[in-house]
Amino acid sequence: MQDTSILDFEFEAHANPVAETDRAALLANPGFGKIFTDHMAVIRYSVDKGWHDARVQPRAPLQIDPACAVLHYAQEIFEGLKAYRLPDGGAALFRADANARRFAESAERLAMPPLPAALFRELIRALVRADRDWIPEGDGASLYLRPFMFASETFLGVRPAHEYLYIVIASPAGAYFKGGAPSVTLWTSDHYTRAAPGGTGAAKCGGNYAASLVAQAEAIEKGCDQVVFLDAVENRFVEELGGMNVFFVFEDGSIQTPPLGGTILPGITRESLITLARDAGVSVREERYSMEQWQADAASGKLREAFACGTAAVVTPIGRVRGRDFDFAIGNGGPGMLTEKLREQLTSIQRGTAADPHGWVDRLF
Ligand code: PLP
Ligand code: COI
């Protein structure tokens, strides 16, 4: 493997960065995915040269040829992680190593060159340091980082490309759901599925999200916030939402989440919550759960809470689930106790206000 420890980063500072007062106004109410920092980090790959030309430079539109491979065959993957302000004014990333691993796995599934973890991490760190003044302060606020990689070769043949661009952009973020959403309502898609066995469900590739949009649009049309997908084989078992994993909380205090099996995204929030719950002595099952069972358990009171989780959504209670011929509430329709406790534990570690027994917090400065 190429020795990447010797790669030097070029740094080109933005000649006209956003003025401090304008930045403060943007950071006061950032929303999600709407505003961006001054710089971006970039590295190129070619079959001949390997990884090369690493730089942090002013964020600017890309120029790509209309025959650029990604525009035709969608060889593209991405990640999502956050930098948080710490109480002492410093900042930290949360579990960037886990994102690096998943990015390499996504790359392999999409026949792309895996970016070495050290480069993944160092390019992110270099960007956040350059744009450190863009990390918002306050509860629920963070700097959302979006590393992505795409086939940049100008070529229309159908084969893995010979050239790639890896880029990291950063976007100050508040709550993912408008108004912070105390709980969300799900629409059960019985027509569209997200991923089939042998497909790309476990990879974080743009194509999965493109395929989910029509189902998400159906959810919105039905007055719901998010779509929940069922398995593609039996159309019975709960898999995940369009951009979040899902958990169920039972009356005996145990929790359950669908198992990883190639068709759902191995969420880092999911894995962190399983670890925190087990640390607290909560019994956690990674087992399939059918929509009929969910409905029956909600009706009988056996199921007390349900929540969705992910980097963007953090931990969001599920208040109601609807489908073509059912509509049921969960608990009292609001946030449940264990859901709140897990959310609080996770976010306290991320923000540096609680101990970090698993070494998840990676200080930047
Ligand atoms: N499932 C999907 C489809 C997602 O897009 C995400 C978000 O990244 C997740 C689950 C949660 O993953 P993570 O917790 O790593 O953000
Ligand atoms: C994330 O939580 O980072 C996601 O990628 C979900 C969504 C914004 C695509």
Tab-separated table of C-alpha atoms and ligand atoms in Angstrom:
chain	number	residue	atom	x	y	z
A	1	MET	CA	0.000	0.000	0.000
A	2	GLN	CA	1.076	3.558	-0.736
A	3	ASP	CA	2.898	5.304	2.141
A	4	THR	CA	0.528	8.163	2.893
A	5	SER	CA	2.284	9.466	5.983
A	6	ILE	CA	4.525	11.626	3.828
A	7	LEU	CA	1.773	13.482	2.008
A	8	ASP	CA	2.103	17.230	2.457
A	9	PHE	CA	-1.041	19.327	2.460
A	10	GLU	CA	-1.114	22.534	0.472
A	11	PHE	CA	-3.050	25.265	2.228
A	12	GLU	CA	-4.625	28.094	0.272
A	13	ALA	CA	-6.545	30.521	2.484
A	14	HIS	CA	-9.765	32.054	1.156
A	15	ALA	CA	-9.068	35.583	-0.101
A	16	ASN	CA	-12.584	36.769	0.814
A	17	PRO	CA	-13.872	34.718	3.730
A	18	VAL	CA	-17.347	35.469	5.068
A	19	ALA	CA	-17.152	38.529	7.352
A	20	GLU	CA	-17.356	37.894	11.075
A	21	THR	CA	-20.704	39.668	11.557
A	22	ASP	CA	-22.282	37.804	8.605
A	23	ARG	CA	-20.939	34.523	9.945
A	24	ALA	CA	-22.388	35.217	13.386
A	25	ALA	CA	-25.797	35.882	11.795
A	26	LEU	CA	-25.599	32.605	9.826
A	27	LEU	CA	-24.546	30.632	12.899
A	28	ALA	CA	-27.435	31.977	14.965
A	29	ASN	CA	-29.910	29.781	13.078
A	30	PRO	CA	-28.058	27.423	10.755
A	31	GLY	CA	-30.784	24.803	10.055
A	32	PHE	CA	-29.372	21.698	8.375
A	33	GLY	CA	-27.260	21.524	5.205
A	34	LYS	CA	-27.940	25.060	4.030
A	35	ILE	CA	-24.821	27.044	4.853
A	36	PHE	CA	-21.201	26.163	4.287
A	37	THR	CA	-17.816	27.213	5.575
A	38	ASP	CA	-15.096	29.069	3.651
A	39	HIS	CA	-12.865	26.109	2.748
A	40	MET	CA	-12.905	22.520	1.535
A	41	ALA	CA	-10.340	19.725	1.733
A	42	VAL	CA	-9.508	17.807	-1.439
A	43	ILE	CA	-7.345	14.890	-2.477
A	44	ARG	CA	-7.106	13.194	-5.860
A	45	TYR	CA	-6.597	9.581	-6.813
A	46	SER	CA	-5.492	8.081	-10.080
A	47	VAL	CA	-4.529	4.527	-10.870
A	48	ASP	CA	-1.103	5.786	-11.998
A	49	LYS	CA	-0.268	8.109	-9.089
A	50	GLY	CA	-2.310	6.736	-6.185
A	51	TRP	CA	-3.467	9.409	-3.679
A	52	HIS	CA	-1.920	12.770	-4.451
A	53	ASP	CA	-2.405	16.537	-4.438
A	54	ALA	CA	-3.910	16.926	-0.933
A	55	ARG	CA	-5.010	20.462	-0.175
A	56	VAL	CA	-7.260	22.701	1.834
A	57	GLN	CA	-8.527	25.451	-0.434
A	58	PRO	CA	-11.349	27.992	-0.772
A	59	ARG	CA	-14.714	26.247	-1.212
A	60	ALA	CA	-15.751	26.761	-4.810
A	61	PRO	CA	-17.811	25.098	-7.570
A	62	LEU	CA	-16.132	22.174	-9.328
A	63	GLN	CA	-15.599	22.028	-13.041
A	64	ILE	CA	-16.317	18.581	-14.391
A	65	ASP	CA	-16.675	17.261	-17.896
A	66	PRO	CA	-20.219	16.295	-18.990
A	67	ALA	CA	-18.823	12.804	-19.581
A	68	CYS	CA	-17.573	12.548	-15.994
A	69	ALA	CA	-18.271	8.952	-14.929
A	70	VAL	CA	-20.179	9.788	-11.723
A	71	LEU	CA	-22.824	11.708	-13.670
A	72	HIS	CA	-23.703	8.559	-15.571
A	73	TYR	CA	-23.077	5.527	-13.367
A	74	ALA	CA	-23.261	7.067	-9.873
A	75	GLN	CA	-19.979	5.765	-8.495
A	76	GLU	CA	-20.178	7.954	-5.389
A	77	ILE	CA	-19.992	7.430	-1.614
A	78	PHE	CA	-20.159	9.762	1.368
A	79	GLU	CA	-19.973	10.033	5.134
A	80	GLY	CA	-21.516	12.234	7.795
A	81	LEU	CA	-19.887	13.158	11.101
A	82	LYS	CA	-19.792	16.152	13.399
A	83	ALA	CA	-17.328	18.422	15.185
A	84	TYR	CA	-18.563	19.682	18.557
A	85	ARG	CA	-17.552	22.618	20.720
A	86	LEU	CA	-16.135	21.550	24.066
A	87	PRO	CA	-16.816	23.407	27.327
A	88	ASP	CA	-13.280	24.879	27.371
A	89	GLY	CA	-13.699	26.428	23.888
A	90	GLY	CA	-11.845	23.605	22.123
A	91	ALA	CA	-13.496	21.234	19.664
A	92	ALA	CA	-13.615	17.499	19.008
A	93	LEU	CA	-14.726	14.987	16.429
A	94	PHE	CA	-16.850	12.016	17.460
A	95	ARG	CA	-15.677	8.555	16.326
A	96	ALA	CA	-14.059	9.710	13.083
A	97	ASP	CA	-12.174	6.402	12.977
A	98	ALA	CA	-15.481	4.546	12.657
A	99	ASN	CA	-16.499	6.795	9.763
A	100	ALA	CA	-13.117	6.155	8.121
A	101	ARG	CA	-13.700	2.396	8.367
A	102	ARG	CA	-17.217	2.594	6.977
A	103	PHE	CA	-16.008	4.870	4.161
A	104	ALA	CA	-13.409	2.269	3.178
A	105	GLU	CA	-16.089	-0.462	3.243
A	106	SER	CA	-18.419	1.657	1.112
A	107	ALA	CA	-15.526	2.251	-1.316
A	108	GLU	CA	-14.918	-1.468	-1.638
A	109	ARG	CA	-18.608	-2.168	-2.373
A	110	LEU	CA	-18.644	0.523	-5.080
A	111	ALA	CA	-15.357	-0.744	-6.615
A	112	MET	CA	-13.524	2.433	-5.566
A	113	PRO	CA	-10.048	2.758	-4.012
A	114	PRO	CA	-10.247	2.797	-0.193
A	115	LEU	CA	-8.902	6.041	1.255
A	116	PRO	CA	-6.399	5.224	4.045
A	117	ALA	CA	-7.905	6.054	7.458
A	118	ALA	CA	-5.040	8.443	8.305
A	119	LEU	CA	-5.802	10.552	5.219
A	120	PHE	CA	-9.536	10.488	5.885
A	121	ARG	CA	-8.909	11.799	9.386
A	122	GLU	CA	-6.147	14.300	8.616
A	123	LEU	CA	-8.044	15.988	5.788
A	124	ILE	CA	-11.059	16.418	8.056
A	125	ARG	CA	-8.900	17.749	10.866
A	126	ALA	CA	-7.139	20.182	8.520
A	127	LEU	CA	-10.466	21.530	7.261
A	128	VAL	CA	-11.997	21.945	10.721
A	129	ARG	CA	-8.906	23.718	11.961
A	130	ALA	CA	-9.046	26.109	8.988
A	131	ASP	CA	-12.749	26.802	9.579
A	132	ARG	CA	-12.726	26.571	13.377
A	133	ASP	CA	-14.696	29.817	13.759
A	134	TRP	CA	-17.619	28.137	11.990
A	135	ILE	CA	-18.308	25.597	14.752
A	136	PRO	CA	-21.532	26.839	16.328
A	137	GLU	CA	-22.034	26.896	20.077
A	138	GLY	CA	-25.051	25.784	22.022
A	139	ASP	CA	-27.186	22.761	22.650
A	140	GLY	CA	-27.903	20.763	19.492
A	141	ALA	CA	-25.460	22.786	17.374
A	142	SER	CA	-22.412	21.335	15.638
A	143	LEU	CA	-20.304	21.522	12.505
A	144	TYR	CA	-21.593	18.767	10.206
A	145	LEU	CA	-18.825	17.305	8.059
A	146	ARG	CA	-19.549	15.714	4.729
A	147	PRO	CA	-16.649	13.728	3.259
A	148	PHE	CA	-17.458	12.260	-0.153
A	149	MET	CA	-15.710	10.647	-3.086
A	150	PHE	CA	-16.733	10.242	-6.699
A	151	ALA	CA	-15.505	8.855	-10.005
A	152	SER	CA	-14.016	11.898	-11.731
A	153	GLU	CA	-12.709	10.226	-14.879
A	154	THR	CA	-14.020	11.474	-18.218
A	155	PHE	CA	-15.119	8.159	-19.698
A	156	LEU	CA	-18.429	6.529	-20.644
A	157	GLY	CA	-17.356	2.884	-20.527
A	158	VAL	CA	-18.998	0.885	-17.751
A	159	ARG	CA	-16.138	-0.143	-15.444
A	160	PRO	CA	-14.652	1.175	-12.211
A	161	ALA	CA	-13.171	4.607	-12.952
A	162	HIS	CA	-9.431	5.204	-12.956
A	163	GLU	CA	-9.660	8.650	-11.303
A	164	TYR	CA	-11.435	9.873	-8.157
A	165	LEU	CA	-11.855	13.051	-6.160
A	166	TYR	CA	-12.270	12.945	-2.375
A	167	ILE	CA	-13.606	16.165	-0.869
A	168	VAL	CA	-14.680	17.275	2.598
A	169	ILE	CA	-17.096	20.164	3.029
A	170	ALA	CA	-18.396	21.504	6.330
A	171	SER	CA	-21.808	22.865	7.228
A	172	PRO	CA	-22.799	24.417	10.556
A	173	ALA	CA	-25.927	22.600	11.708
A	174	GLY	CA	-28.767	22.863	14.170
A	175	ALA	CA	-31.586	20.328	14.498
A	176	TYR	CA	-32.213	18.068	11.464
A	177	PHE	CA	-35.990	18.161	11.932
A	178	LYS	CA	-37.641	21.565	11.659
A	179	GLY	CA	-38.395	23.037	15.059
A	180	GLY	CA	-36.367	20.307	16.790
A	181	ALA	CA	-39.398	17.908	16.458
A	182	PRO	CA	-40.242	16.408	19.883
A	183	SER	CA	-41.269	13.245	18.013
A	184	VAL	CA	-41.714	12.149	14.402
A	185	THR	CA	-44.432	10.255	12.554
A	186	LEU	CA	-43.363	7.479	10.190
A	187	TRP	CA	-44.957	6.320	6.974
A	188	THR	CA	-44.510	2.607	6.217
A	189	SER	CA	-43.601	2.054	2.610
A	190	ASP	CA	-45.261	-1.153	1.370
A	191	HIS	CA	-44.410	-0.552	-2.260
A	192	TYR	CA	-40.837	0.681	-2.357
A	193	THR	CA	-37.890	-1.021	-0.682
A	194	ARG	CA	-34.527	0.544	0.104
A	195	ALA	CA	-32.110	-2.344	-0.310
A	196	ALA	CA	-32.144	-6.018	-1.264
A	197	PRO	CA	-29.788	-8.825	-0.185
A	198	GLY	CA	-26.611	-8.573	-2.227
A	199	GLY	CA	-27.273	-4.910	-2.999
A	200	THR	CA	-25.686	-1.737	-1.653
A	201	GLY	CA	-27.804	-1.222	1.490
A	202	ALA	CA	-24.839	-1.384	3.878
A	203	ALA	CA	-22.809	1.113	1.834
A	204	LYS	CA	-23.235	4.846	2.209
A	205	CYS	CA	-23.599	5.567	-1.500
A	206	GLY	CA	-25.633	8.376	-3.027
A	207	GLY	CA	-27.620	5.877	-5.101
A	208	ASN	CA	-29.320	4.488	-1.968
A	209	TYR	CA	-30.624	7.946	-1.161
A	210	ALA	CA	-31.757	8.601	-4.734
A	211	ALA	CA	-33.744	5.345	-4.538
A	212	SER	CA	-35.359	6.395	-1.239
A	213	LEU	CA	-36.617	9.811	-2.366
A	214	VAL	CA	-39.863	8.738	-3.977
A	215	ALA	CA	-40.815	6.799	-0.819
A	216	GLN	CA	-39.868	9.793	1.330
A	217	ALA	CA	-41.994	12.020	-0.922
A	218	GLU	CA	-44.902	9.595	-0.394
A	219	ALA	CA	-44.372	9.877	3.390
A	220	ILE	CA	-44.562	13.687	3.202
A	221	GLU	CA	-47.657	13.500	0.990
A	222	LYS	CA	-49.301	11.320	3.680
A	223	GLY	CA	-48.514	13.959	6.305
A	224	CYS	CA	-45.623	11.983	7.864
A	225	ASP	CA	-42.040	13.087	8.570
A	226	GLN	CA	-40.017	10.062	7.465
A	227	VAL	CA	-40.396	6.794	5.608
A	228	VAL	CA	-39.692	3.473	7.328
A	229	PHE	CA	-38.553	0.705	4.997
A	230	LEU	CA	-39.415	-2.989	5.332
A	231	ASP	CA	-37.234	-5.861	4.124
A	232	ALA	CA	-37.248	-6.489	0.384
A	233	VAL	CA	-37.815	-10.274	0.582
A	234	GLU	CA	-40.917	-10.672	2.790
A	235	ASN	CA	-41.973	-7.044	3.053
A	236	ARG	CA	-42.538	-7.582	6.792
A	237	PHE	CA	-39.461	-6.806	8.854
A	238	VAL	CA	-38.527	-3.273	9.867
A	239	GLU	CA	-35.166	-2.248	8.409
A	240	GLU	CA	-34.473	1.476	8.885
A	241	LEU	CA	-35.600	4.960	7.885
A	242	GLY	CA	-34.315	6.848	4.852
A	243	GLY	CA	-31.418	8.294	6.855
A	244	MET	CA	-31.604	6.780	10.354
A	245	ASN	CA	-31.521	3.467	12.214
A	246	VAL	CA	-34.377	2.456	14.493
A	247	PHE	CA	-34.694	1.132	18.071
A	248	PHE	CA	-37.586	-0.305	20.114
A	249	VAL	CA	-37.909	-0.047	23.915
A	250	PHE	CA	-39.984	-2.643	25.815
A	251	GLU	CA	-41.855	-2.671	29.127
A	252	ASP	CA	-39.233	-4.948	30.710
A	253	GLY	CA	-36.598	-2.256	30.034
A	254	SER	CA	-34.892	-4.179	27.199
A	255	ILE	CA	-34.235	-2.653	23.778
A	256	GLN	CA	-34.098	-4.103	20.277
A	257	THR	CA	-32.817	-2.970	16.891
A	258	PRO	CA	-32.802	-4.696	13.488
A	259	PRO	CA	-29.630	-6.739	12.919
A	260	LEU	CA	-26.973	-5.703	10.395
A	261	GLY	CA	-27.128	-8.080	7.508
A	262	GLY	CA	-26.056	-6.155	4.440
A	263	THR	CA	-29.330	-4.338	3.791
A	264	ILE	CA	-29.154	-1.608	6.430
A	265	LEU	CA	-26.510	0.999	7.129
A	266	PRO	CA	-24.274	0.073	10.093
A	267	GLY	CA	-24.900	3.326	11.919
A	268	ILE	CA	-22.221	4.667	14.234
A	269	THR	CA	-24.891	6.235	16.449
A	270	ARG	CA	-26.627	2.829	16.513
A	271	GLU	CA	-23.444	1.110	17.619
A	272	SER	CA	-22.653	3.804	20.201
A	273	LEU	CA	-26.141	3.534	21.736
A	274	ILE	CA	-25.917	-0.279	21.907
A	275	THR	CA	-22.623	0.127	23.782
A	276	LEU	CA	-23.975	2.794	26.163
A	277	ALA	CA	-27.131	0.772	26.867
A	278	ARG	CA	-25.098	-2.377	27.608
A	279	ASP	CA	-22.760	-0.337	29.838
A	280	ALA	CA	-25.849	0.685	31.829
A	281	GLY	CA	-26.946	-2.957	32.177
A	282	VAL	CA	-29.764	-2.699	29.603
A	283	SER	CA	-30.392	-5.893	27.638
A	284	VAL	CA	-29.990	-5.203	23.887
A	285	ARG	CA	-31.171	-7.551	21.148
A	286	GLU	CA	-30.142	-7.206	17.507
A	287	GLU	CA	-33.096	-9.133	16.092
A	288	ARG	CA	-35.642	-8.797	13.356
A	289	TYR	CA	-38.941	-7.146	14.306
A	290	SER	CA	-41.982	-7.341	12.054
A	291	MET	CA	-44.407	-4.505	11.424
A	292	GLU	CA	-47.301	-6.765	12.688
A	293	GLN	CA	-45.403	-7.318	15.928
A	294	TRP	CA	-44.641	-3.614	16.292
A	295	GLN	CA	-48.329	-2.838	15.888
A	296	ALA	CA	-49.427	-5.585	18.333
A	297	ASP	CA	-46.815	-4.606	20.944
A	298	ALA	CA	-47.756	-0.930	20.719
A	299	ALA	CA	-51.428	-1.876	21.223
A	300	SER	CA	-50.759	-4.193	24.181
A	301	GLY	CA	-48.383	-1.762	25.878
A	302	LYS	CA	-45.472	-4.223	25.650
A	303	LEU	CA	-43.674	-1.669	23.487
A	304	ARG	CA	-43.156	1.550	25.413
A	305	GLU	CA	-40.918	3.691	23.201
A	306	ALA	CA	-39.315	3.754	19.767
A	307	PHE	CA	-36.692	6.089	18.372
A	308	ALA	CA	-34.671	6.831	15.279
A	309	CYS	CA	-30.974	7.648	15.437
A	310	GLY	CA	-28.178	8.920	13.252
A	311	THR	CA	-25.516	11.597	13.083
A	312	ALA	CA	-27.843	14.217	11.622
A	313	ALA	CA	-30.967	13.192	13.564
A	314	VAL	CA	-29.123	12.311	16.827
A	315	VAL	CA	-31.857	10.472	18.812
A	316	THR	CA	-35.380	11.332	17.710
A	317	PRO	CA	-38.461	9.784	19.354
A	318	ILE	CA	-40.991	8.078	17.063
A	319	GLY	CA	-44.474	9.100	18.189
A	320	ARG	CA	-46.701	7.474	15.568
A	321	VAL	CA	-46.491	4.925	12.758
A	322	ARG	CA	-48.844	4.891	9.801
A	323	GLY	CA	-49.331	2.649	6.796
A	324	ARG	CA	-51.916	1.922	4.116
A	325	ASP	CA	-54.236	0.181	6.604
A	326	PHE	CA	-52.946	1.031	10.058
A	327	ASP	CA	-52.152	4.004	12.236
A	328	PHE	CA	-50.843	3.561	15.768
A	329	ALA	CA	-49.290	5.687	18.506
A	330	ILE	CA	-46.303	4.675	20.607
A	331	GLY	CA	-46.534	5.233	24.353
A	332	ASN	CA	-48.024	8.678	24.868
A	333	GLY	CA	-46.722	9.861	21.479
A	334	GLY	CA	-43.923	11.905	23.080
A	335	PRO	CA	-40.325	11.234	24.120
A	336	GLY	CA	-39.908	8.156	26.331
A	337	MET	CA	-37.707	7.938	29.396
A	338	LEU	CA	-35.065	5.541	28.122
A	339	THR	CA	-34.932	7.363	24.775
A	340	GLU	CA	-34.238	10.620	26.621
A	341	LYS	CA	-31.655	9.000	28.881
A	342	LEU	CA	-29.723	7.497	25.969
A	343	ARG	CA	-29.864	10.760	24.019
A	344	GLU	CA	-28.573	12.665	27.023
A	345	GLN	CA	-25.738	10.181	27.633
A	346	LEU	CA	-24.635	10.217	24.012
A	347	THR	CA	-24.766	13.983	23.559
A	348	SER	CA	-22.973	14.618	26.876
A	349	ILE	CA	-20.047	12.478	25.722
A	350	GLN	CA	-20.041	14.179	22.307
A	351	ARG	CA	-19.996	17.642	23.931
A	352	GLY	CA	-17.331	16.750	26.464
A	353	THR	CA	-19.582	17.200	29.506
A	354	ALA	CA	-19.496	13.513	30.505
A	355	ALA	CA	-16.683	10.989	30.831
A	356	ASP	CA	-15.633	9.239	27.608
A	357	PRO	CA	-14.880	5.659	28.702
A	358	HIS	CA	-14.578	4.309	25.147
A	359	GLY	CA	-12.233	6.957	23.768
A	360	TRP	CA	-14.758	8.200	21.198
A	361	VAL	CA	-13.938	11.886	21.478
A	362	ASP	CA	-11.049	13.054	19.317
A	363	ARG	CA	-9.888	16.541	20.322
A	364	LEU	CA	-9.020	18.871	17.448
A	365	PHE	CA	-7.728	21.856	19.396
B	1	PLP	N1	-29.165	4.768	8.093
B	1	PLP	C1	-29.050	5.586	7.038
B	1	PLP	C2	-29.688	5.186	5.774
B	1	PLP	C3	-28.316	6.786	7.154
B	1	PLP	O1	-28.196	7.618	6.125
B	1	PLP	C4	-27.724	7.117	8.386
B	1	PLP	C5	-26.967	8.364	8.539
B	1	PLP	O2	-25.810	8.424	8.370
B	1	PLP	C6	-27.856	6.221	9.449
B	1	PLP	C7	-28.580	5.059	9.275
B	1	PLP	C8	-27.191	6.480	10.765
B	1	PLP	O3	-25.804	6.332	10.668
B	1	PLP	P1	-24.816	7.149	11.612
B	1	PLP	O4	-25.298	6.916	12.983
B	1	PLP	O5	-23.488	6.552	11.359
B	1	PLP	O6	-24.919	8.563	11.213
B	2	COI	C1	-26.221	11.539	8.516
B	2	COI	O1	-26.869	11.407	9.549
B	2	COI	O2	-25.033	11.901	8.521
B	2	COI	C2	-26.817	11.233	7.223
B	2	COI	O3	-26.075	10.983	6.336
B	2	COI	C3	-28.279	11.234	7.104
B	2	COI	C4	-28.794	12.141	6.041
B	2	COI	C5	-28.518	13.589	6.280
B	2	COI	C6	-28.377	11.680	4.672
